[in-house]
Amino acid sequence: MKSAIVVFPGTNRERDMAIALKRVTGKAPTMLWHRDTDLPDVDLVVLPGGFSYGDYLRCGAMAAHSPIMAEIRAFAQKGGHILGVCNGFQILTETGMLPGALLRNANLRFLSQDCHLRVERNDTPFTHKWAKGAVFRTPLAHGDGNYTADSQTLEKLEGEGLVAFRYANAKGDVQADDAETNPNGSINSIAGILSENTRICGMMPHPEDLVDPLMGGEDGLPLFEGLVEAFVR
């Protein structure tokens, strides 16, 4: 699997993502600067976490208009695979490649903690290494991770199975009104969503942080292993 990571001014999670990708592919991903206008021949583009452009205006709003994003939109239109994590998820919603928006956390505080995610479907490139309903631990670190969408969009996400991950407790129970289980207050406890063709995934927590037992565990590794397998098929 050939991959590329986009780096914006203020991005700070590109190295963690690069380590995760190299762990499963055996080769370092290509790093793309926000001013680049050419996208190399890759299978996967990743928009990593951080604070692109200092999160001025809105998180991801300025990054959505970077020169490289025109190429990434074209890549998406051709059926390319894209993963957006944290700020990357925010950028995907700002570009319209994924629906909804990420608002300030319900408690109005920056959160940095572990959470549990429940896998809502396992027939996508991003989730097929887990069983449906599986629960895994992963860190989150954001101030604006409260996912929201209008009623029509939410109905479509739920009705068409486009929710990839939900915040849950360690047993897999979802409680949207429980701050411990759903820390940022996301509607329907949504932690990650998919595009209609399931080739674009956006999520707020950081699976790339847990891909090595020496760094706390490998709970996030199945996402990256699954992507590699998807391209081998």
PDB file of C-alpha atoms in Angstrom:
ATOM      1  CA  MET A   1       0.000   0.000   0.000  1.00  0.00           C
ATOM      2  CA  LYS A   2       1.377   3.380  -1.026  1.00  0.00           C
ATOM      3  CA  SER A   3       0.349   6.228   1.251  1.00  0.00           C
ATOM      4  CA  ALA A   4       0.801   9.961   1.702  1.00  0.00           C
ATOM      5  CA  ILE A   5       0.318  12.261   4.678  1.00  0.00           C
ATOM      6  CA  VAL A   6      -0.629  15.915   4.247  1.00  0.00           C
ATOM      7  CA  VAL A   7       1.165  18.400   6.504  1.00  0.00           C
ATOM      8  CA  PHE A   8      -0.333  21.833   7.162  1.00  0.00           C
ATOM      9  CA  PRO A   9       1.102  24.677   9.252  1.00  0.00           C
ATOM     10  CA  GLY A  10       0.179  23.588  12.776  1.00  0.00           C
ATOM     11  CA  THR A  11      -0.077  19.864  12.046  1.00  0.00           C
ATOM     12  CA  ASN A  12       1.567  17.943  14.893  1.00  0.00           C
ATOM     13  CA  ARG A  13       0.531  14.304  14.518  1.00  0.00           C
ATOM     14  CA  GLU A  14       2.118  13.461  11.180  1.00  0.00           C
ATOM     15  CA  ARG A  15       5.033  11.585  12.763  1.00  0.00           C
ATOM     16  CA  ASP A  16       2.755   9.326  14.795  1.00  0.00           C
ATOM     17  CA  MET A  17       0.744   8.565  11.672  1.00  0.00           C
ATOM     18  CA  ALA A  18       3.900   7.900   9.665  1.00  0.00           C
ATOM     19  CA  ILE A  19       5.098   5.414  12.275  1.00  0.00           C
ATOM     20  CA  ALA A  20       1.761   3.582  12.162  1.00  0.00           C
ATOM     21  CA  LEU A  21       1.777   3.398   8.367  1.00  0.00           C
ATOM     22  CA  LYS A  22       5.395   2.261   8.195  1.00  0.00           C
ATOM     23  CA  ARG A  23       4.626  -0.397  10.788  1.00  0.00           C
ATOM     24  CA  VAL A  24       2.124  -2.084   8.454  1.00  0.00           C
ATOM     25  CA  THR A  25       3.623  -1.299   5.043  1.00  0.00           C
ATOM     26  CA  GLY A  26       7.340  -1.505   5.745  1.00  0.00           C
ATOM     27  CA  LYS A  27       7.966   1.800   4.003  1.00  0.00           C
ATOM     28  CA  ALA A  28       7.672   5.432   4.985  1.00  0.00           C
ATOM     29  CA  PRO A  29       4.712   7.366   3.580  1.00  0.00           C
ATOM     30  CA  THR A  30       5.202  10.356   1.302  1.00  0.00           C
ATOM     31  CA  MET A  31       4.896  13.676   3.126  1.00  0.00           C
ATOM     32  CA  LEU A  32       2.923  16.345   1.264  1.00  0.00           C
ATOM     33  CA  TRP A  33       3.152  20.040   2.140  1.00  0.00           C
ATOM     34  CA  HIS A  34      -0.048  22.079   2.065  1.00  0.00           C
ATOM     35  CA  ARG A  35       1.258  24.179  -0.838  1.00  0.00           C
ATOM     36  CA  ASP A  36       1.936  21.173  -3.054  1.00  0.00           C
ATOM     37  CA  THR A  37      -0.183  20.913  -6.176  1.00  0.00           C
ATOM     38  CA  ASP A  38       0.711  17.404  -7.308  1.00  0.00           C
ATOM     39  CA  LEU A  39      -0.522  14.235  -5.655  1.00  0.00           C
ATOM     40  CA  PRO A  40       1.725  11.214  -6.255  1.00  0.00           C
ATOM     41  CA  ASP A  41       0.395   7.813  -7.228  1.00  0.00           C
ATOM     42  CA  VAL A  42      -0.828   6.532  -3.866  1.00  0.00           C
ATOM     43  CA  ASP A  43      -3.554   4.261  -2.541  1.00  0.00           C
ATOM     44  CA  LEU A  44      -4.281   6.203   0.638  1.00  0.00           C
ATOM     45  CA  VAL A  45      -4.122   9.858   1.669  1.00  0.00           C
ATOM     46  CA  VAL A  46      -4.128  10.711   5.371  1.00  0.00           C
ATOM     47  CA  LEU A  47      -5.055  14.049   6.916  1.00  0.00           C
ATOM     48  CA  PRO A  48      -3.534  13.853  10.413  1.00  0.00           C
ATOM     49  CA  GLY A  49      -4.283  15.635  13.653  1.00  0.00           C
ATOM     50  CA  GLY A  50      -3.024  18.936  14.952  1.00  0.00           C
ATOM     51  CA  PHE A  51      -4.112  22.563  14.741  1.00  0.00           C
ATOM     52  CA  SER A  52      -3.899  23.470  11.059  1.00  0.00           C
ATOM     53  CA  TYR A  53      -3.371  27.208  10.621  1.00  0.00           C
ATOM     54  CA  GLY A  54      -3.776  27.554  14.382  1.00  0.00           C
ATOM     55  CA  ASP A  55      -7.462  26.560  14.138  1.00  0.00           C
ATOM     56  CA  TYR A  56      -8.315  30.163  13.276  1.00  0.00           C
ATOM     57  CA  LEU A  57     -11.806  30.856  11.888  1.00  0.00           C
ATOM     58  CA  ARG A  58     -12.915  27.250  12.508  1.00  0.00           C
ATOM     59  CA  CYS A  59     -10.942  24.052  12.948  1.00  0.00           C
ATOM     60  CA  GLY A  60      -9.960  22.942   9.459  1.00  0.00           C
ATOM     61  CA  ALA A  61     -11.637  25.873   7.691  1.00  0.00           C
ATOM     62  CA  MET A  62      -8.440  27.404   6.316  1.00  0.00           C
ATOM     63  CA  ALA A  63      -6.806  24.052   5.567  1.00  0.00           C
ATOM     64  CA  ALA A  64      -9.802  23.142   3.416  1.00  0.00           C
ATOM     65  CA  HIS A  65      -8.685  25.822   0.945  1.00  0.00           C
ATOM     66  CA  SER A  66      -5.014  24.803   0.748  1.00  0.00           C
ATOM     67  CA  PRO A  67      -3.672  24.100  -2.769  1.00  0.00           C
ATOM     68  CA  ILE A  68      -3.171  20.389  -2.046  1.00  0.00           C
ATOM     69  CA  MET A  69      -6.837  19.966  -1.127  1.00  0.00           C
ATOM     70  CA  ALA A  70      -7.922  20.516  -4.734  1.00  0.00           C
ATOM     71  CA  GLU A  71      -5.883  17.452  -5.664  1.00  0.00           C
ATOM     72  CA  ILE A  72      -7.299  15.486  -2.764  1.00  0.00           C
ATOM     73  CA  ARG A  73     -10.860  16.335  -3.795  1.00  0.00           C
ATOM     74  CA  ALA A  74     -10.075  15.047  -7.276  1.00  0.00           C
ATOM     75  CA  PHE A  75      -8.527  11.934  -5.720  1.00  0.00           C
ATOM     76  CA  ALA A  76     -11.734  11.361  -3.757  1.00  0.00           C
ATOM     77  CA  GLN A  77     -13.901  11.820  -6.846  1.00  0.00           C
ATOM     78  CA  LYS A  78     -11.895   9.080  -8.558  1.00  0.00           C
ATOM     79  CA  GLY A  79     -12.609   6.713  -5.670  1.00  0.00           C
ATOM     80  CA  GLY A  80      -9.410   7.229  -3.710  1.00  0.00           C
ATOM     81  CA  HIS A  81      -9.182   6.225  -0.060  1.00  0.00           C
ATOM     82  CA  ILE A  82      -8.800   8.979   2.541  1.00  0.00           C
ATOM     83  CA  LEU A  83      -8.435   8.827   6.316  1.00  0.00           C
ATOM     84  CA  GLY A  84      -8.914  11.973   8.378  1.00  0.00           C
ATOM     85  CA  VAL A  85      -8.066  11.826  12.082  1.00  0.00           C
ATOM     86  CA  CYS A  86      -8.980  14.569  14.562  1.00  0.00           C
ATOM     87  CA  ASN A  87      -8.118  17.811  12.725  1.00  0.00           C
ATOM     88  CA  GLY A  88      -8.149  15.731   9.548  1.00  0.00           C
ATOM     89  CA  PHE A  89     -11.775  14.797  10.235  1.00  0.00           C
ATOM     90  CA  GLN A  90     -12.573  18.473  10.747  1.00  0.00           C
ATOM     91  CA  ILE A  91     -10.948  19.293   7.403  1.00  0.00           C
ATOM     92  CA  LEU A  92     -12.994  16.605   5.650  1.00  0.00           C
ATOM     93  CA  THR A  93     -16.221  18.137   6.950  1.00  0.00           C
ATOM     94  CA  GLU A  94     -15.090  21.637   5.975  1.00  0.00           C
ATOM     95  CA  THR A  95     -14.426  20.468   2.410  1.00  0.00           C
ATOM     96  CA  GLY A  96     -17.778  18.689   2.219  1.00  0.00           C
ATOM     97  CA  MET A  97     -16.157  15.315   1.605  1.00  0.00           C
ATOM     98  CA  LEU A  98     -17.888  14.159   4.782  1.00  0.00           C
ATOM     99  CA  PRO A  99     -21.139  15.574   6.184  1.00  0.00           C
ATOM    100  CA  GLY A 100     -21.759  17.315   9.489  1.00  0.00           C
ATOM    101  CA  ALA A 101     -19.525  19.489  11.633  1.00  0.00           C
ATOM    102  CA  LEU A 102     -17.314  19.286  14.713  1.00  0.00           C
ATOM    103  CA  LEU A 103     -18.246  21.760  17.443  1.00  0.00           C
ATOM    104  CA  ARG A 104     -16.666  22.732  20.759  1.00  0.00           C
ATOM    105  CA  ASN A 105     -16.742  19.912  23.285  1.00  0.00           C
ATOM    106  CA  ALA A 106     -19.900  19.900  25.378  1.00  0.00           C
ATOM    107  CA  ASN A 107     -17.957  20.733  28.548  1.00  0.00           C
ATOM    108  CA  LEU A 108     -16.133  23.571  26.731  1.00  0.00           C
ATOM    109  CA  ARG A 109     -12.774  22.079  27.707  1.00  0.00           C
ATOM    110  CA  PHE A 110      -9.906  20.516  25.805  1.00  0.00           C
ATOM    111  CA  LEU A 111      -9.943  16.766  26.405  1.00  0.00           C
ATOM    112  CA  SER A 112      -6.904  14.495  26.466  1.00  0.00           C
ATOM    113  CA  GLN A 113      -7.782  11.008  27.648  1.00  0.00           C
ATOM    114  CA  ASP A 114      -8.411   7.433  26.636  1.00  0.00           C
ATOM    115  CA  CYS A 115     -11.823   6.422  25.367  1.00  0.00           C
ATOM    116  CA  HIS A 116     -13.482   3.277  24.057  1.00  0.00           C
ATOM    117  CA  LEU A 117     -14.927   2.946  20.579  1.00  0.00           C
ATOM    118  CA  ARG A 118     -17.459   0.413  19.341  1.00  0.00           C
ATOM    119  CA  VAL A 119     -17.145  -0.776  15.741  1.00  0.00           C
ATOM    120  CA  GLU A 120     -20.503  -0.304  14.009  1.00  0.00           C
ATOM    121  CA  ARG A 121     -19.749  -2.237  10.822  1.00  0.00           C
ATOM    122  CA  ASN A 122     -16.891  -4.418   9.661  1.00  0.00           C
ATOM    123  CA  ASP A 123     -17.312  -4.508   5.901  1.00  0.00           C
ATOM    124  CA  THR A 124     -15.218  -1.450   5.041  1.00  0.00           C
ATOM    125  CA  PRO A 125     -11.487  -1.011   4.324  1.00  0.00           C
ATOM    126  CA  PHE A 126     -11.133   0.820   7.646  1.00  0.00           C
ATOM    127  CA  THR A 127     -12.976  -1.625   9.904  1.00  0.00           C
ATOM    128  CA  HIS A 128     -12.886  -5.140   8.476  1.00  0.00           C
ATOM    129  CA  LYS A 129     -10.154  -6.392  10.824  1.00  0.00           C
ATOM    130  CA  TRP A 130     -12.536  -6.004  13.757  1.00  0.00           C
ATOM    131  CA  ALA A 131     -15.715  -7.924  14.444  1.00  0.00           C
ATOM    132  CA  LYS A 132     -18.900  -5.892  14.303  1.00  0.00           C
ATOM    133  CA  GLY A 133     -19.576  -4.639  17.812  1.00  0.00           C
ATOM    134  CA  ALA A 134     -15.941  -4.998  18.877  1.00  0.00           C
ATOM    135  CA  VAL A 135     -14.705  -2.469  21.427  1.00  0.00           C
ATOM    136  CA  PHE A 136     -11.206  -1.027  21.454  1.00  0.00           C
ATOM    137  CA  ARG A 137      -9.365   1.592  23.478  1.00  0.00           C
ATOM    138  CA  THR A 138      -7.840   4.651  21.859  1.00  0.00           C
ATOM    139  CA  PRO A 139      -6.685   8.112  22.983  1.00  0.00           C
ATOM    140  CA  LEU A 140      -8.426  11.343  22.072  1.00  0.00           C
ATOM    141  CA  ALA A 141      -7.067  14.878  22.286  1.00  0.00           C
ATOM    142  CA  HIS A 142      -9.227  17.743  21.048  1.00  0.00           C
ATOM    143  CA  GLY A 143     -11.193  20.810  21.980  1.00  0.00           C
ATOM    144  CA  ASP A 144     -13.661  20.658  19.103  1.00  0.00           C
ATOM    145  CA  GLY A 145     -14.737  17.042  18.716  1.00  0.00           C
ATOM    146  CA  ASN A 146     -18.458  17.321  19.344  1.00  0.00           C
ATOM    147  CA  TYR A 147     -19.889  15.844  16.143  1.00  0.00           C
ATOM    148  CA  THR A 148     -23.221  17.234  14.989  1.00  0.00           C
ATOM    149  CA  ALA A 149     -25.404  17.088  11.894  1.00  0.00           C
ATOM    150  CA  ASP A 150     -28.884  18.180  10.883  1.00  0.00           C
ATOM    151  CA  SER A 151     -31.723  15.696  11.236  1.00  0.00           C
ATOM    152  CA  GLN A 152     -31.768  14.756   7.551  1.00  0.00           C
ATOM    153  CA  THR A 153     -28.028  14.081   7.483  1.00  0.00           C
ATOM    154  CA  LEU A 154     -28.207  12.135  10.726  1.00  0.00           C
ATOM    155  CA  GLU A 155     -31.058  10.020   9.401  1.00  0.00           C
ATOM    156  CA  LYS A 156     -28.992   9.200   6.318  1.00  0.00           C
ATOM    157  CA  LEU A 157     -25.880   8.346   8.326  1.00  0.00           C
ATOM    158  CA  GLU A 158     -27.813   6.023  10.596  1.00  0.00           C
ATOM    159  CA  GLY A 159     -30.116   4.602   7.932  1.00  0.00           C
ATOM    160  CA  GLU A 160     -27.354   3.805   5.450  1.00  0.00           C
ATOM    161  CA  GLY A 161     -24.892   2.482   8.004  1.00  0.00           C
ATOM    162  CA  LEU A 162     -22.344   5.258   7.549  1.00  0.00           C
ATOM    163  CA  VAL A 163     -21.385   5.480  11.217  1.00  0.00           C
ATOM    164  CA  ALA A 164     -18.073   3.653  11.585  1.00  0.00           C
ATOM    165  CA  PHE A 165     -17.377   4.122  15.300  1.00  0.00           C
ATOM    166  CA  ARG A 166     -19.286   5.209  18.405  1.00  0.00           C
ATOM    167  CA  TYR A 167     -18.063   6.227  21.822  1.00  0.00           C
ATOM    168  CA  ALA A 168     -18.934   3.494  24.311  1.00  0.00           C
ATOM    169  CA  ASN A 169     -17.881   2.079  27.647  1.00  0.00           C
ATOM    170  CA  ALA A 170     -15.503  -0.854  27.950  1.00  0.00           C
ATOM    171  CA  LYS A 171     -18.430  -3.272  27.635  1.00  0.00           C
ATOM    172  CA  GLY A 172     -19.659  -1.655  24.426  1.00  0.00           C
ATOM    173  CA  ASP A 173     -22.664   0.109  25.924  1.00  0.00           C
ATOM    174  CA  VAL A 174     -23.480   3.428  24.245  1.00  0.00           C
ATOM    175  CA  GLN A 175     -24.827   6.236  26.426  1.00  0.00           C
ATOM    176  CA  ALA A 176     -24.974   9.495  24.514  1.00  0.00           C
ATOM    177  CA  ASP A 177     -25.918  11.556  27.582  1.00  0.00           C
ATOM    178  CA  ASP A 178     -23.108  10.178  29.764  1.00  0.00           C
ATOM    179  CA  ALA A 179     -20.038  12.423  29.801  1.00  0.00           C
ATOM    180  CA  GLU A 180     -17.744   9.566  30.793  1.00  0.00           C
ATOM    181  CA  THR A 181     -18.885   7.357  27.929  1.00  0.00           C
ATOM    182  CA  ASN A 182     -19.400  10.118  25.342  1.00  0.00           C
ATOM    183  CA  PRO A 183     -16.797  12.648  26.510  1.00  0.00           C
ATOM    184  CA  ASN A 184     -17.274  15.400  23.928  1.00  0.00           C
ATOM    185  CA  GLY A 185     -21.069  15.160  23.695  1.00  0.00           C
ATOM    186  CA  SER A 186     -21.254  14.004  20.071  1.00  0.00           C
ATOM    187  CA  ILE A 187     -24.751  13.396  18.758  1.00  0.00           C
ATOM    188  CA  ASN A 188     -25.642   9.699  18.938  1.00  0.00           C
ATOM    189  CA  SER A 189     -22.164   9.139  20.393  1.00  0.00           C
ATOM    190  CA  ILE A 190     -20.693   9.320  16.878  1.00  0.00           C
ATOM    191  CA  ALA A 191     -16.888   9.102  16.873  1.00  0.00           C
ATOM    192  CA  GLY A 192     -16.264   8.334  13.199  1.00  0.00           C
ATOM    193  CA  ILE A 193     -18.196   8.284   9.938  1.00  0.00           C
ATOM    194  CA  LEU A 194     -17.836   7.055   6.363  1.00  0.00           C
ATOM    195  CA  SER A 195     -18.546   8.455   2.931  1.00  0.00           C
ATOM    196  CA  GLU A 196     -21.292   6.827   0.866  1.00  0.00           C
ATOM    197  CA  ASN A 197     -18.763   4.664  -0.982  1.00  0.00           C
ATOM    198  CA  THR A 198     -17.001   3.845   2.358  1.00  0.00           C
ATOM    199  CA  ARG A 199     -13.662   4.972   0.916  1.00  0.00           C
ATOM    200  CA  ILE A 200     -13.377   8.060   3.110  1.00  0.00           C
ATOM    201  CA  CYS A 201     -13.310   7.786   6.887  1.00  0.00           C
ATOM    202  CA  GLY A 202     -13.152  10.571   9.431  1.00  0.00           C
ATOM    203  CA  MET A 203     -12.739  10.008  13.159  1.00  0.00           C
ATOM    204  CA  MET A 204     -11.789  12.152  16.144  1.00  0.00           C
ATOM    205  CA  PRO A 205      -9.789   9.696  18.322  1.00  0.00           C
ATOM    206  CA  HIS A 206      -6.224   8.683  17.452  1.00  0.00           C
ATOM    207  CA  PRO A 207      -5.772   4.991  16.534  1.00  0.00           C
ATOM    208  CA  GLU A 208      -2.212   5.745  15.384  1.00  0.00           C
ATOM    209  CA  ASP A 209      -1.250   6.241  19.036  1.00  0.00           C
ATOM    210  CA  LEU A 210      -1.762   2.559  19.829  1.00  0.00           C
ATOM    211  CA  VAL A 211       0.136   0.485  17.284  1.00  0.00           C
ATOM    212  CA  ASP A 212       3.073  -0.693  19.396  1.00  0.00           C
ATOM    213  CA  PRO A 213       2.997  -2.675  22.665  1.00  0.00           C
ATOM    214  CA  LEU A 214       5.949  -0.636  23.920  1.00  0.00           C
ATOM    215  CA  MET A 215       3.835   2.523  23.594  1.00  0.00           C
ATOM    216  CA  GLY A 216       0.774   1.322  25.476  1.00  0.00           C
ATOM    217  CA  GLY A 217      -0.827  -1.281  23.245  1.00  0.00           C
ATOM    218  CA  GLU A 218      -1.917  -2.205  19.747  1.00  0.00           C
ATOM    219  CA  ASP A 219      -5.629  -1.437  19.896  1.00  0.00           C
ATOM    220  CA  GLY A 220      -5.430   0.863  16.874  1.00  0.00           C
ATOM    221  CA  LEU A 221      -3.369  -1.479  14.719  1.00  0.00           C
ATOM    222  CA  PRO A 222      -6.314  -3.334  13.083  1.00  0.00           C
ATOM    223  CA  LEU A 223      -7.367  -0.173  11.254  1.00  0.00           C
ATOM    224  CA  PHE A 224      -3.994   0.084   9.515  1.00  0.00           C
ATOM    225  CA  GLU A 225      -3.591  -3.652   8.962  1.00  0.00           C
ATOM    226  CA  GLY A 226      -7.040  -3.737   7.421  1.00  0.00           C
ATOM    227  CA  LEU A 227      -6.180  -0.996   4.966  1.00  0.00           C
ATOM    228  CA  VAL A 228      -3.133  -2.912   3.768  1.00  0.00           C
ATOM    229  CA  GLU A 229      -5.204  -6.072   3.304  1.00  0.00           C
ATOM    230  CA  ALA A 230      -7.861  -4.125   1.410  1.00  0.00           C
ATOM    231  CA  PHE A 231      -5.322  -3.106  -1.217  1.00  0.00           C
ATOM    232  CA  VAL A 232      -3.826  -6.584  -1.503  1.00  0.00           C
ATOM    233  CA  ARG A 233      -7.170  -8.116  -2.419  1.00  0.00           C
TER     234      ARG A 233
END
